[in-house]
PDB file of C-alpha atoms in Angstrom:
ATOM      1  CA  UNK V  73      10.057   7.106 -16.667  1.00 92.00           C
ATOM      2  CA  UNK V  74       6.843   5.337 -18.391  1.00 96.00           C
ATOM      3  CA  UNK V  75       4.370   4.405 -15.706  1.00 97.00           C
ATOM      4  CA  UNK V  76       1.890   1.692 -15.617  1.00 97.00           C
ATOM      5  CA  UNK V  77      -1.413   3.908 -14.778  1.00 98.00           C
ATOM      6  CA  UNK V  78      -5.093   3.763 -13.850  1.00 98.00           C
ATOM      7  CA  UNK V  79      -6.855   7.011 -13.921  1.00 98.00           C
ATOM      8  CA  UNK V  80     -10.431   7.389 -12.680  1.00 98.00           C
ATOM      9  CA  UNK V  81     -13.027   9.343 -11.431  1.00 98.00           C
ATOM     10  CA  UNK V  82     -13.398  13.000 -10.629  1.00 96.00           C
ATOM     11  CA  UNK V  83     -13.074  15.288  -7.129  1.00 95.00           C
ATOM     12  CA  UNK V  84     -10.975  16.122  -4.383  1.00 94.00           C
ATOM     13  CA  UNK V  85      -8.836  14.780  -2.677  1.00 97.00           C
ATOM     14  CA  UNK V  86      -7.251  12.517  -4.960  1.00 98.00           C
ATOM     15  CA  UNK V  87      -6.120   9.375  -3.798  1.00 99.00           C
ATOM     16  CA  UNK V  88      -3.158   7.768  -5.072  1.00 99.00           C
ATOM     17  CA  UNK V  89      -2.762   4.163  -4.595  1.00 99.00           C
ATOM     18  CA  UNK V  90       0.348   2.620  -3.880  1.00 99.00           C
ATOM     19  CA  UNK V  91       0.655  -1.647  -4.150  1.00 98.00           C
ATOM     20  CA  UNK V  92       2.661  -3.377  -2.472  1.00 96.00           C
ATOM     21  CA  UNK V  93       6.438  -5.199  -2.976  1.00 95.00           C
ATOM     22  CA  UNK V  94       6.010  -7.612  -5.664  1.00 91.00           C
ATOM     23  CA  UNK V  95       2.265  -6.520  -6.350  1.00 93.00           C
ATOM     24  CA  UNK V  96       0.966  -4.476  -9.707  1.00 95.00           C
ATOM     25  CA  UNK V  97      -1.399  -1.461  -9.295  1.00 97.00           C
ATOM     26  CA  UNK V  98      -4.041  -3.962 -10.465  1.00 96.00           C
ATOM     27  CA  UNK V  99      -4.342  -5.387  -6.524  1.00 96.00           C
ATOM     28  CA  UNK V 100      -6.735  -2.321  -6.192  1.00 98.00           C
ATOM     29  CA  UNK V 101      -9.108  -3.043  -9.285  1.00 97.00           C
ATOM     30  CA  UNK V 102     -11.947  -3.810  -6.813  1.00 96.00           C
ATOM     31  CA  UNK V 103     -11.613  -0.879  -4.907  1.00 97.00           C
ATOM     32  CA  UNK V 104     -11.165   1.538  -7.736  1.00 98.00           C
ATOM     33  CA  UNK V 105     -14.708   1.456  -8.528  1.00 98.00           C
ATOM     34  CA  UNK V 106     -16.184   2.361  -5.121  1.00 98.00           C
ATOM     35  CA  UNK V 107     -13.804   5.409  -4.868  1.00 98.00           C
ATOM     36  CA  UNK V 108     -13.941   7.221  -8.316  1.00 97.00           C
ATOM     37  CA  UNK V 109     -17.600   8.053  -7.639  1.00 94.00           C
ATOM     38  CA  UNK V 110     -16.553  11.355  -5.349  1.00 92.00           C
ATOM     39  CA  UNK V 111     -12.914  11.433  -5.816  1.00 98.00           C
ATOM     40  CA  UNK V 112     -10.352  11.672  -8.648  1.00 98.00           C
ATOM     41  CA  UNK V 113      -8.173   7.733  -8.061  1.00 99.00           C
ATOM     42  CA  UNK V 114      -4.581   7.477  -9.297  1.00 99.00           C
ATOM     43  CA  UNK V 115      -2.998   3.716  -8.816  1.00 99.00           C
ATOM     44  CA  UNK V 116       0.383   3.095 -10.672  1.00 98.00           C
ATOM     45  CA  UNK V 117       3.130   0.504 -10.781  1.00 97.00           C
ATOM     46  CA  UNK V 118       5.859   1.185  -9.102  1.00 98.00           C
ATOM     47  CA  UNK V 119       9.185   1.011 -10.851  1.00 97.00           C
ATOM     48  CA  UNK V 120      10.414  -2.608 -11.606  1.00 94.00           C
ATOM     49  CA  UNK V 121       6.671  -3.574 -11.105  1.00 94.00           C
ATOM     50  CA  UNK V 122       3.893  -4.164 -13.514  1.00 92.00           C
ATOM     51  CA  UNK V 123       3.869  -2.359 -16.720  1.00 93.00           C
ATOM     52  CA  UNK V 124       6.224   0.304 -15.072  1.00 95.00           C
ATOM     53  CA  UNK V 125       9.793   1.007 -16.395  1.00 95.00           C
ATOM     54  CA  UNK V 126      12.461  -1.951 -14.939  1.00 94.00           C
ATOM     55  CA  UNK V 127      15.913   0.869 -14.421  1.00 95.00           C
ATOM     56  CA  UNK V 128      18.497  -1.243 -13.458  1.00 93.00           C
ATOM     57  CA  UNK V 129      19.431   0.402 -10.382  1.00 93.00           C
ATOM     58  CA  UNK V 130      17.179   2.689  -7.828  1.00 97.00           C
ATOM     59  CA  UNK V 131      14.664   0.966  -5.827  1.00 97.00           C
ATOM     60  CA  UNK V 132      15.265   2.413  -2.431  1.00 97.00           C
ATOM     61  CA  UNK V 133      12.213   3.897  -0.476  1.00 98.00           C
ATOM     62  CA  UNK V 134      13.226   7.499  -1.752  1.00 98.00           C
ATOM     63  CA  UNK V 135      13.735   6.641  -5.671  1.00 98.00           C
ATOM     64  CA  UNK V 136      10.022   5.179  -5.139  1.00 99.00           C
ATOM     65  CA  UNK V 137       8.674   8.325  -3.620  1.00 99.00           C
ATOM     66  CA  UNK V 138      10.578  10.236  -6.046  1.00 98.00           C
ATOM     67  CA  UNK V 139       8.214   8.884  -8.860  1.00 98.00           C
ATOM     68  CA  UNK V 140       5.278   9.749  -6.649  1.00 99.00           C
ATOM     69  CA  UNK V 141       6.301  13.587  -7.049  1.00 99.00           C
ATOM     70  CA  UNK V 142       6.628  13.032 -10.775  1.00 98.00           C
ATOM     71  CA  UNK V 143       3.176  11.531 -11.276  1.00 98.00           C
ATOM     72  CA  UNK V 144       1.837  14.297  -9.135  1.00 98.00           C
ATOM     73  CA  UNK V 145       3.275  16.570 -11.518  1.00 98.00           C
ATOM     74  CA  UNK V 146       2.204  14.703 -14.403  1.00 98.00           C
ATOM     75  CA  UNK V 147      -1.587  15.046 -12.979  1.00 98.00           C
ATOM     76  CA  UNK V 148      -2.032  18.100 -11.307  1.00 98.00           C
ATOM     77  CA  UNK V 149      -1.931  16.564  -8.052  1.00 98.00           C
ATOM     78  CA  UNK V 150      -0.923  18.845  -4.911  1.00 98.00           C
ATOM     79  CA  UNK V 151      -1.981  17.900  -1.617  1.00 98.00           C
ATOM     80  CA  UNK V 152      -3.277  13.784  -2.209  1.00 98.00           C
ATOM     81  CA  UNK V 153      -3.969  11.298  -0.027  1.00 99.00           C
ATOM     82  CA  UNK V 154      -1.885   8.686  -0.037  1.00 99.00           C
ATOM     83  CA  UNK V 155      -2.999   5.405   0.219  1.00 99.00           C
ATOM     84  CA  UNK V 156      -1.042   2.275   0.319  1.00 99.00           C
ATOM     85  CA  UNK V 157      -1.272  -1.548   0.824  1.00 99.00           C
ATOM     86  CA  UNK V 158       1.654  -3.573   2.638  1.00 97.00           C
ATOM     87  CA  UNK V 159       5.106  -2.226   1.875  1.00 98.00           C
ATOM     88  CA  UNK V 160       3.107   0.615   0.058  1.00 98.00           C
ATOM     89  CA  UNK V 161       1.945   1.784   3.151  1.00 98.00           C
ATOM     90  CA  UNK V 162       5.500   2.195   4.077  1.00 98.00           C
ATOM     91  CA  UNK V 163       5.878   4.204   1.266  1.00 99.00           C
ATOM     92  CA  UNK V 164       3.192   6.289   1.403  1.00 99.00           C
ATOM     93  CA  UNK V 165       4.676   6.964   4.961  1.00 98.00           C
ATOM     94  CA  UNK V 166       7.790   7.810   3.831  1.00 99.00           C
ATOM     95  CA  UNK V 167       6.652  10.151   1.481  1.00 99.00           C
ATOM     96  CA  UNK V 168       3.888  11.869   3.646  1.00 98.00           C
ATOM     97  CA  UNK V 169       6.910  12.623   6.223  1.00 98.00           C
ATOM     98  CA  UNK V 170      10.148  13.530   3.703  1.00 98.00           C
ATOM     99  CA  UNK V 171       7.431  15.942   1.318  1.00 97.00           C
ATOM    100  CA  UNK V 172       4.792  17.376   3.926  1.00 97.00           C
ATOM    101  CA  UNK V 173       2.750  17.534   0.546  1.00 98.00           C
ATOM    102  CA  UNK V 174      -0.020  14.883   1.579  1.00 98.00           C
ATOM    103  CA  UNK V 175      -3.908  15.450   2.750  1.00 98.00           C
ATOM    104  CA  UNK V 176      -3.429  12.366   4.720  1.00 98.00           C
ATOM    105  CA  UNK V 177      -2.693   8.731   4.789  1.00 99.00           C
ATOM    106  CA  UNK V 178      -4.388   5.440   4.818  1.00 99.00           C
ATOM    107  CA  UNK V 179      -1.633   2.454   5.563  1.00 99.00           C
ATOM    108  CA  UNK V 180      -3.447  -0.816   4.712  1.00 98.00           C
ATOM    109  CA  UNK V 181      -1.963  -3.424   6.675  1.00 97.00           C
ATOM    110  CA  UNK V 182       1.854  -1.803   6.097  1.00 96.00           C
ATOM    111  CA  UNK V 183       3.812   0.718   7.848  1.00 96.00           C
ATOM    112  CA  UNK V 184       2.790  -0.518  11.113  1.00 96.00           C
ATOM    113  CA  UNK V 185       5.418  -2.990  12.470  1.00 95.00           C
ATOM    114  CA  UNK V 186       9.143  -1.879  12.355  1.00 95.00           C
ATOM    115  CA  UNK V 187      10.916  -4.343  10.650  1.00 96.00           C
ATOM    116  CA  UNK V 188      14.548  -4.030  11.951  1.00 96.00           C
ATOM    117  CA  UNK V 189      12.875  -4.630  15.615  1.00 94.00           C
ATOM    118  CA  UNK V 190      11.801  -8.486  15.220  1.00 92.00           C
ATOM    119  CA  UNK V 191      14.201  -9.807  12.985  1.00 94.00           C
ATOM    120  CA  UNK V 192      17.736  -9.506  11.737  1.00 96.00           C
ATOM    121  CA  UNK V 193      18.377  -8.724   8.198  1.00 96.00           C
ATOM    122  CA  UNK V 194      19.541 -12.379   7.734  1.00 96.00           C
ATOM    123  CA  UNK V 195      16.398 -13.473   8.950  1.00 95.00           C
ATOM    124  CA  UNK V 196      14.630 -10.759   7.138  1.00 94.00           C
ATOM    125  CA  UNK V 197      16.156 -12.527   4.037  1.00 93.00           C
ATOM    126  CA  UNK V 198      14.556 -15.768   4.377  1.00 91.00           C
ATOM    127  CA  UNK V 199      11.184 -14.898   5.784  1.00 90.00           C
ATOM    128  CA  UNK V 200      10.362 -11.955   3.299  1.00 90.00           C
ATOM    129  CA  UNK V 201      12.606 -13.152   0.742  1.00 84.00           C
ATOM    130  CA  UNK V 202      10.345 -13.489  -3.086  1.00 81.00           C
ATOM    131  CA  UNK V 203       9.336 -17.124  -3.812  1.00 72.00           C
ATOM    132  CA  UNK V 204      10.878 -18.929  -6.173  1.00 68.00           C
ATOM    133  CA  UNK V 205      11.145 -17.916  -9.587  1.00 60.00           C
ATOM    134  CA  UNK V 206       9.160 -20.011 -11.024  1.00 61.00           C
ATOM    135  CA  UNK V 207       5.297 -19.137 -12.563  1.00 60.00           C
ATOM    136  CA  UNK V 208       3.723 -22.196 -11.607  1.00 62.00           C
ATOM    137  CA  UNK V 209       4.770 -21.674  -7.891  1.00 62.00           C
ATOM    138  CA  UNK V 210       3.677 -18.346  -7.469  1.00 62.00           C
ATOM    139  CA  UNK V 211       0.817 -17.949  -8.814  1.00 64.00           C
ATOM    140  CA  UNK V 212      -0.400 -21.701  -6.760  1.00 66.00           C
ATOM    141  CA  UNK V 213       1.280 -19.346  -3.638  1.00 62.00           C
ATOM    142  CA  UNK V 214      -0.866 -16.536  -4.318  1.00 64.00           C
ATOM    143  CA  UNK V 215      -3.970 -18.712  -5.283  1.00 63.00           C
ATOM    144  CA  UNK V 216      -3.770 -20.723  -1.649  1.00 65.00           C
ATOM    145  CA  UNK V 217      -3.380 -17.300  -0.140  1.00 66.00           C
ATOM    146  CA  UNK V 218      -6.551 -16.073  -1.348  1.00 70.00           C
ATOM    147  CA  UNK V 219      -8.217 -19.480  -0.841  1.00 67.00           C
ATOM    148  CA  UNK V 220     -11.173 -17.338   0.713  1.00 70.00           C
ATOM    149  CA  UNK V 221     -11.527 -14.871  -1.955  1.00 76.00           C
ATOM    150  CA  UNK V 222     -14.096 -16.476  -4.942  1.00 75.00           C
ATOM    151  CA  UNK V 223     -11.813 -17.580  -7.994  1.00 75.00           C
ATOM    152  CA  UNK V 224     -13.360 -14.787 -10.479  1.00 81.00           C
ATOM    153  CA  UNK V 225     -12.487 -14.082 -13.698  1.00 81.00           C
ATOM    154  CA  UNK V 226     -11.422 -10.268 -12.513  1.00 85.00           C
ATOM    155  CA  UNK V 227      -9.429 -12.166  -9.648  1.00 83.00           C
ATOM    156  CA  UNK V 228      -7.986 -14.463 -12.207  1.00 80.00           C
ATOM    157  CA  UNK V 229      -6.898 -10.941 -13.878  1.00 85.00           C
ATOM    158  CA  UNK V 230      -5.199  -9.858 -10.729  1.00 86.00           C
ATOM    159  CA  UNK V 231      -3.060 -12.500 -10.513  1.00 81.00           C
ATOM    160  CA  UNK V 232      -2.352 -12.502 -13.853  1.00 79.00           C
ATOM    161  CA  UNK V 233      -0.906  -9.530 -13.885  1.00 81.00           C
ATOM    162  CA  UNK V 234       1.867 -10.371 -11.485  1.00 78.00           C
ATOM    163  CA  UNK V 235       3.454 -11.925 -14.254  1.00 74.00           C
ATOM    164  CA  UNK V 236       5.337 -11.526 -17.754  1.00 70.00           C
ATOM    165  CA  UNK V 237       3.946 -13.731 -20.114  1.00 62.00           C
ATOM    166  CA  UNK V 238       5.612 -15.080 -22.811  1.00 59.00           C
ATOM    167  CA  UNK V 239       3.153 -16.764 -25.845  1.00 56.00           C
ATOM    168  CA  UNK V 240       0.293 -16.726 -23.629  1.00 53.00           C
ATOM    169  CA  UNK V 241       1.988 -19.591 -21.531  1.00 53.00           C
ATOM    170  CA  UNK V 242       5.593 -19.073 -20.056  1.00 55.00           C
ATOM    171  CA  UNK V 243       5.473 -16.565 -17.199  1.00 52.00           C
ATOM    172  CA  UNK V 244       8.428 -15.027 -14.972  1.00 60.00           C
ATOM    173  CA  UNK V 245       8.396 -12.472 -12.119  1.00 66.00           C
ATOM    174  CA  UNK V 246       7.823  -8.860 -13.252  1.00 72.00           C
ATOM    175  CA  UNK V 247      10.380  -7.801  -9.782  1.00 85.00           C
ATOM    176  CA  UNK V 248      13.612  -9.347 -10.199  1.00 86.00           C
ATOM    177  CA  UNK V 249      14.994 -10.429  -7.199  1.00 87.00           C
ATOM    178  CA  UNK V 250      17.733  -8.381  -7.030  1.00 91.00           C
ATOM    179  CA  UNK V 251      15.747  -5.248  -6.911  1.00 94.00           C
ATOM    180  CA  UNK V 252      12.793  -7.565  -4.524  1.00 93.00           C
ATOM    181  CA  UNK V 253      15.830  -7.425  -2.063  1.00 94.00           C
ATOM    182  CA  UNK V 254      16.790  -3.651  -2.341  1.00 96.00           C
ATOM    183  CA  UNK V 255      13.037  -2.465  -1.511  1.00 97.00           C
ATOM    184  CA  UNK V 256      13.370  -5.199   1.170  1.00 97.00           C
ATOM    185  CA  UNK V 257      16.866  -3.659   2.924  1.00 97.00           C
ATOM    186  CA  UNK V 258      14.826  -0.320   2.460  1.00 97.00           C
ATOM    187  CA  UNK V 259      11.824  -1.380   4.537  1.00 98.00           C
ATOM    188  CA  UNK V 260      13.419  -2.961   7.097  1.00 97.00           C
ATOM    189  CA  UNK V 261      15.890  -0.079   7.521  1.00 98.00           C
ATOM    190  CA  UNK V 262      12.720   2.228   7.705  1.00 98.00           C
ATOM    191  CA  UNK V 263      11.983   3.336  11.544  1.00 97.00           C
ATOM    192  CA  UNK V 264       7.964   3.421  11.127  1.00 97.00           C
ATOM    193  CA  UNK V 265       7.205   4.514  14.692  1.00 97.00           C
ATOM    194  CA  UNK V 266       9.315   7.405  14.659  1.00 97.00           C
ATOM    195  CA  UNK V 267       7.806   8.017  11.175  1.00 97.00           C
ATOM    196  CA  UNK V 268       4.473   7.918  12.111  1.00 98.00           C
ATOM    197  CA  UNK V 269       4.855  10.069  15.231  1.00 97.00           C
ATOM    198  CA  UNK V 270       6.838  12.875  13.021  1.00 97.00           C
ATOM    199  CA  UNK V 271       3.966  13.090  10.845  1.00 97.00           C
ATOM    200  CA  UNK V 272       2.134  16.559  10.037  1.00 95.00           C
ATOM    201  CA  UNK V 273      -0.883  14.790   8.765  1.00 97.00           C
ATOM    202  CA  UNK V 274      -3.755  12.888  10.190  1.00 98.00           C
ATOM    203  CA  UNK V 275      -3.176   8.903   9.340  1.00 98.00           C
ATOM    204  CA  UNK V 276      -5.725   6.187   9.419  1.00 99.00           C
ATOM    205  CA  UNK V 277      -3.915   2.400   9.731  1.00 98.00           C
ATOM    206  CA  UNK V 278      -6.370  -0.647   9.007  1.00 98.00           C
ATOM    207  CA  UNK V 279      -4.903  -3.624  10.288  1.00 97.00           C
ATOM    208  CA  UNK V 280      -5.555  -7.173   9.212  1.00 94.00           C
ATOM    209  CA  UNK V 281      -6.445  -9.386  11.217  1.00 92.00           C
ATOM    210  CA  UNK V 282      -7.031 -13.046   9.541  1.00 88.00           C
ATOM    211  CA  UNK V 283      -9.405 -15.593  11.017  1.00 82.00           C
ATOM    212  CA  UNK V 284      -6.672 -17.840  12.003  1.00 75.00           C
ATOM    213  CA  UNK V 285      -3.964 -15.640  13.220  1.00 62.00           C
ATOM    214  CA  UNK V 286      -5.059 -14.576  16.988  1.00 58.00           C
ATOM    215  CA  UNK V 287      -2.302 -15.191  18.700  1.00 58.00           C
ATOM    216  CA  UNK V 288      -0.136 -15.714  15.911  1.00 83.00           C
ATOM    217  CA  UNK V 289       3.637 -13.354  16.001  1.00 85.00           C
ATOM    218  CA  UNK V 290       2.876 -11.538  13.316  1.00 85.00           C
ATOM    219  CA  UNK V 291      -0.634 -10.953  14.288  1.00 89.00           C
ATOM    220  CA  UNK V 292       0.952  -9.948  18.223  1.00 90.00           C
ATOM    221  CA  UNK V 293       3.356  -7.904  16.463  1.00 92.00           C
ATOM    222  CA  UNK V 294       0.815  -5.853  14.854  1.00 94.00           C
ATOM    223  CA  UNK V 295      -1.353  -5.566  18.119  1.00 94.00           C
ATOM    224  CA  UNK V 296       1.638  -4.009  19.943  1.00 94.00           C
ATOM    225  CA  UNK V 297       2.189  -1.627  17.367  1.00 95.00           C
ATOM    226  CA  UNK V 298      -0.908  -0.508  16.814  1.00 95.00           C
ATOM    227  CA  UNK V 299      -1.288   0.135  20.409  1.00 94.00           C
ATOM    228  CA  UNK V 300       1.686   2.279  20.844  1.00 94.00           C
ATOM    229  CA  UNK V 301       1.200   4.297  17.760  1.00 95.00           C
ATOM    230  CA  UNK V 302      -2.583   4.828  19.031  1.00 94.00           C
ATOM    231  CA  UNK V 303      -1.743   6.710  21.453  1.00 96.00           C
ATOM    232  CA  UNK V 304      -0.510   9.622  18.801  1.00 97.00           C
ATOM    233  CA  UNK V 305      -3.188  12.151  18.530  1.00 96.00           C
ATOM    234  CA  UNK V 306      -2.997  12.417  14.630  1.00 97.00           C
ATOM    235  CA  UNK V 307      -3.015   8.913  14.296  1.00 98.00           C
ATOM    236  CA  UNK V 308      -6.200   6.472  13.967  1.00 97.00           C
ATOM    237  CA  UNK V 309      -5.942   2.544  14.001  1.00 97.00           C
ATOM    238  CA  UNK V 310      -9.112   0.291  12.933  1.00 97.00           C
ATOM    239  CA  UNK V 311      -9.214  -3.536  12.649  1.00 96.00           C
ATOM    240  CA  UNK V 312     -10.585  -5.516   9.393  1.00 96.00           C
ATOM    241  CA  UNK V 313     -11.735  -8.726  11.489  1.00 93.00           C
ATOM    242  CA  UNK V 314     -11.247 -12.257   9.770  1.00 91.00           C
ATOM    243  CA  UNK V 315      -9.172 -10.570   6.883  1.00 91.00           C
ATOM    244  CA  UNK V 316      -6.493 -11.520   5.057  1.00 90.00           C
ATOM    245  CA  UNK V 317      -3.255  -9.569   4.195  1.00 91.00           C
ATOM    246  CA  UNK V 318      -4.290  -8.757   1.015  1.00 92.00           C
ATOM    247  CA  UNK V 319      -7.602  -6.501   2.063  1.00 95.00           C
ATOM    248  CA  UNK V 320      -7.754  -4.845  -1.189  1.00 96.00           C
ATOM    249  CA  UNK V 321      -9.234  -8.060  -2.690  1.00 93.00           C
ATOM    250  CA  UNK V 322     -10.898  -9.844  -0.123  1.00 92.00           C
ATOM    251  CA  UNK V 323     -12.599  -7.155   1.632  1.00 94.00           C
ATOM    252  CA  UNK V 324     -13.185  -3.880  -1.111  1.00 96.00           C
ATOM    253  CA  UNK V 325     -16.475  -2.396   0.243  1.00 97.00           C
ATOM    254  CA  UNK V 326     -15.171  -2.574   4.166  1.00 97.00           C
ATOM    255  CA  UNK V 327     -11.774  -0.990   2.910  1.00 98.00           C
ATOM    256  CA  UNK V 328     -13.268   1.946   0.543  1.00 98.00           C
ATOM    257  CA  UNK V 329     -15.875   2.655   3.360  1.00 98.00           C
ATOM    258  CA  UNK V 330     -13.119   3.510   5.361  1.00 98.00           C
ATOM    259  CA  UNK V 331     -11.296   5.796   3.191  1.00 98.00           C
ATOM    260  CA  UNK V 332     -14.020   7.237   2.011  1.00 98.00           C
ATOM    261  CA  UNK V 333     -15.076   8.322   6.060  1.00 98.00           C
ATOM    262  CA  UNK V 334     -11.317   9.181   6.608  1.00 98.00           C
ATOM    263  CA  UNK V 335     -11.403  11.228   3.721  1.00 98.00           C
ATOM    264  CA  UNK V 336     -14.889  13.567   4.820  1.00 96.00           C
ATOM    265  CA  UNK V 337     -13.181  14.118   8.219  1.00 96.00           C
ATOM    266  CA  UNK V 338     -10.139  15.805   6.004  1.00 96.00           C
ATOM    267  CA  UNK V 339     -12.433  17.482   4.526  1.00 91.00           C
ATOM    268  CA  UNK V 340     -14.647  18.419   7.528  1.00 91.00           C
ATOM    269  CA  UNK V 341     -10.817  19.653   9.629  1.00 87.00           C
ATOM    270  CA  UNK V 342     -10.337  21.648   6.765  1.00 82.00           C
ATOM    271  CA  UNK V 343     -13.250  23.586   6.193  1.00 82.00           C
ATOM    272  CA  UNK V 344     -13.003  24.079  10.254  1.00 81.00           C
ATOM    273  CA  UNK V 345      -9.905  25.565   9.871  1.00 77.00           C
ATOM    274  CA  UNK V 346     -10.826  27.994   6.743  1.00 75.00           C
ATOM    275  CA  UNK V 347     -13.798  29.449   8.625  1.00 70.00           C
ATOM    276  CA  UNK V 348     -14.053  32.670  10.181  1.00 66.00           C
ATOM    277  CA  UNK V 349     -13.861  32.510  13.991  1.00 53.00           C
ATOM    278  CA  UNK V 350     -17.368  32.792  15.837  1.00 49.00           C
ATOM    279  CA  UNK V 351     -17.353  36.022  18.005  1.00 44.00           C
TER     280      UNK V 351
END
């Protein structure tokens, strides 16, 4: 399987990066920076996504997590953090539980609410369904989405790369639908709770929450999720305040200085636990 890959940096724990449904590993190019300076960073496309292999068939939450073990063998990688945005925090959930392999995990606005729990998967199909497949549309959905992110050329880039393009002017979807909707039954399917509480690593959730969305179902949804899985001992929740879904590219520096702290208290626990007992 040929992967779409960014490699940087140097150090332990490596993170690897995990977008989310529809996304391309480039969603993270604004974090990427403000990691690699203490720690070796791994982001990919997943299959059907980005510059990634498209196999016709295979996009269930285990086939994903399946090419997770490969690039970990590709790179050395043993015990990584595991670090994902939306779906890709369900992901990195699923694969944290199902391998036992990971240092830890970081679930960026993802793997919190349980899908199956608020809505049918006949609603799940219109609400979470892609948008049409048309260019023009999507990237105008993604652009209004990130109306309070400054238009750069890098973020230009980003949403770029969400596309195929075809003589620099006619774009499609890189995720067919078809497989959009099989990684869709898979998430909602997924029992997160239950997940998170079977967990034998420590987990750090940052929630979004936007500056119009108190009070908001989703936003209610999240609240009472991230209250009951609080309670877990292994499990830490922290709030981005007037932040939109998409953290990764409207609030880098917040979202690295978190992982970055999450990541010394690994390493603090396991130094802890490899020295010699006082007398």
């Amino acid at each position: 399987m040929r992967f779409g890959t960014t490699i940087a940096g140097v150090g332990e724990p490596t993170f690897i990066l995990l977008h989310g449904l529809g996304s391309t590993r480039r969603i993270w190019d604004l974090l990427v920076p403000l990691l690699k300076t203490e720690h070796k960073v791994i982001a990919f496309d997943l299959r059907g996504h980005g510059e990634s292999e498209k196999p016709e068939f295979g996009y269930a939450l285990e086939d994903l997590a399946a090419d997770i073990d490969e690039l970990m063998r590709r790179y050395g990688v043993t015990h990584p953090v595991l670090v994902g945005h939306s779906a890709g925090g369900n992901l990195a959930l699923h694969h944290a539980i199902t391998r036992r392999n990971a240092r830890g995990v970081v679930l960026v606005d993802g793997g919190l609410v349980e899908l199956h729990a608020h809505l049918s998967w006949e609603e799940a199909l219109v609400r979470l369904a892609p948008p049409p497949d048309d260019a023009y549309q999507i990237e105008k959905f993604v652009r209004e989405g990130w109306s309070e992110v400054p238009n750069t050329v890098q973020l230009a880039e980003i949403r770029r790369s969400l596309f195929e393009w075809d003589k620099g002017t006619d774009a499609r979807k890189r995720l067919t639908r078809d497989r959009h909707l099989e990684i869709l039954r898979s998430l909602w399917e997924q029992d997160v709770h239950a997940d998170l509480a079977s967990l034998t690593c420590p987990a750090l959730i940052v929630a979004c929450r936007p500056r119009d969305g108190t009070g908001s179902q989703w936003t209610v949804q999240k609240e009472l999720a991230a209250t009951r899985v609080g309670r877990l001992p292994h499990v830490r929740v922290s709030w981005l305040q007037d932040t939109m879904h998409d953290a990764p590219v409207q609030r880098p520096r917040e979202l690295a200085d978190a992982i970055l702290v999450f990541s010394e208290s690994l390493v603090a626990q396991q130094r802890t636990k490899l020295s010699p007992a006082r007398a």
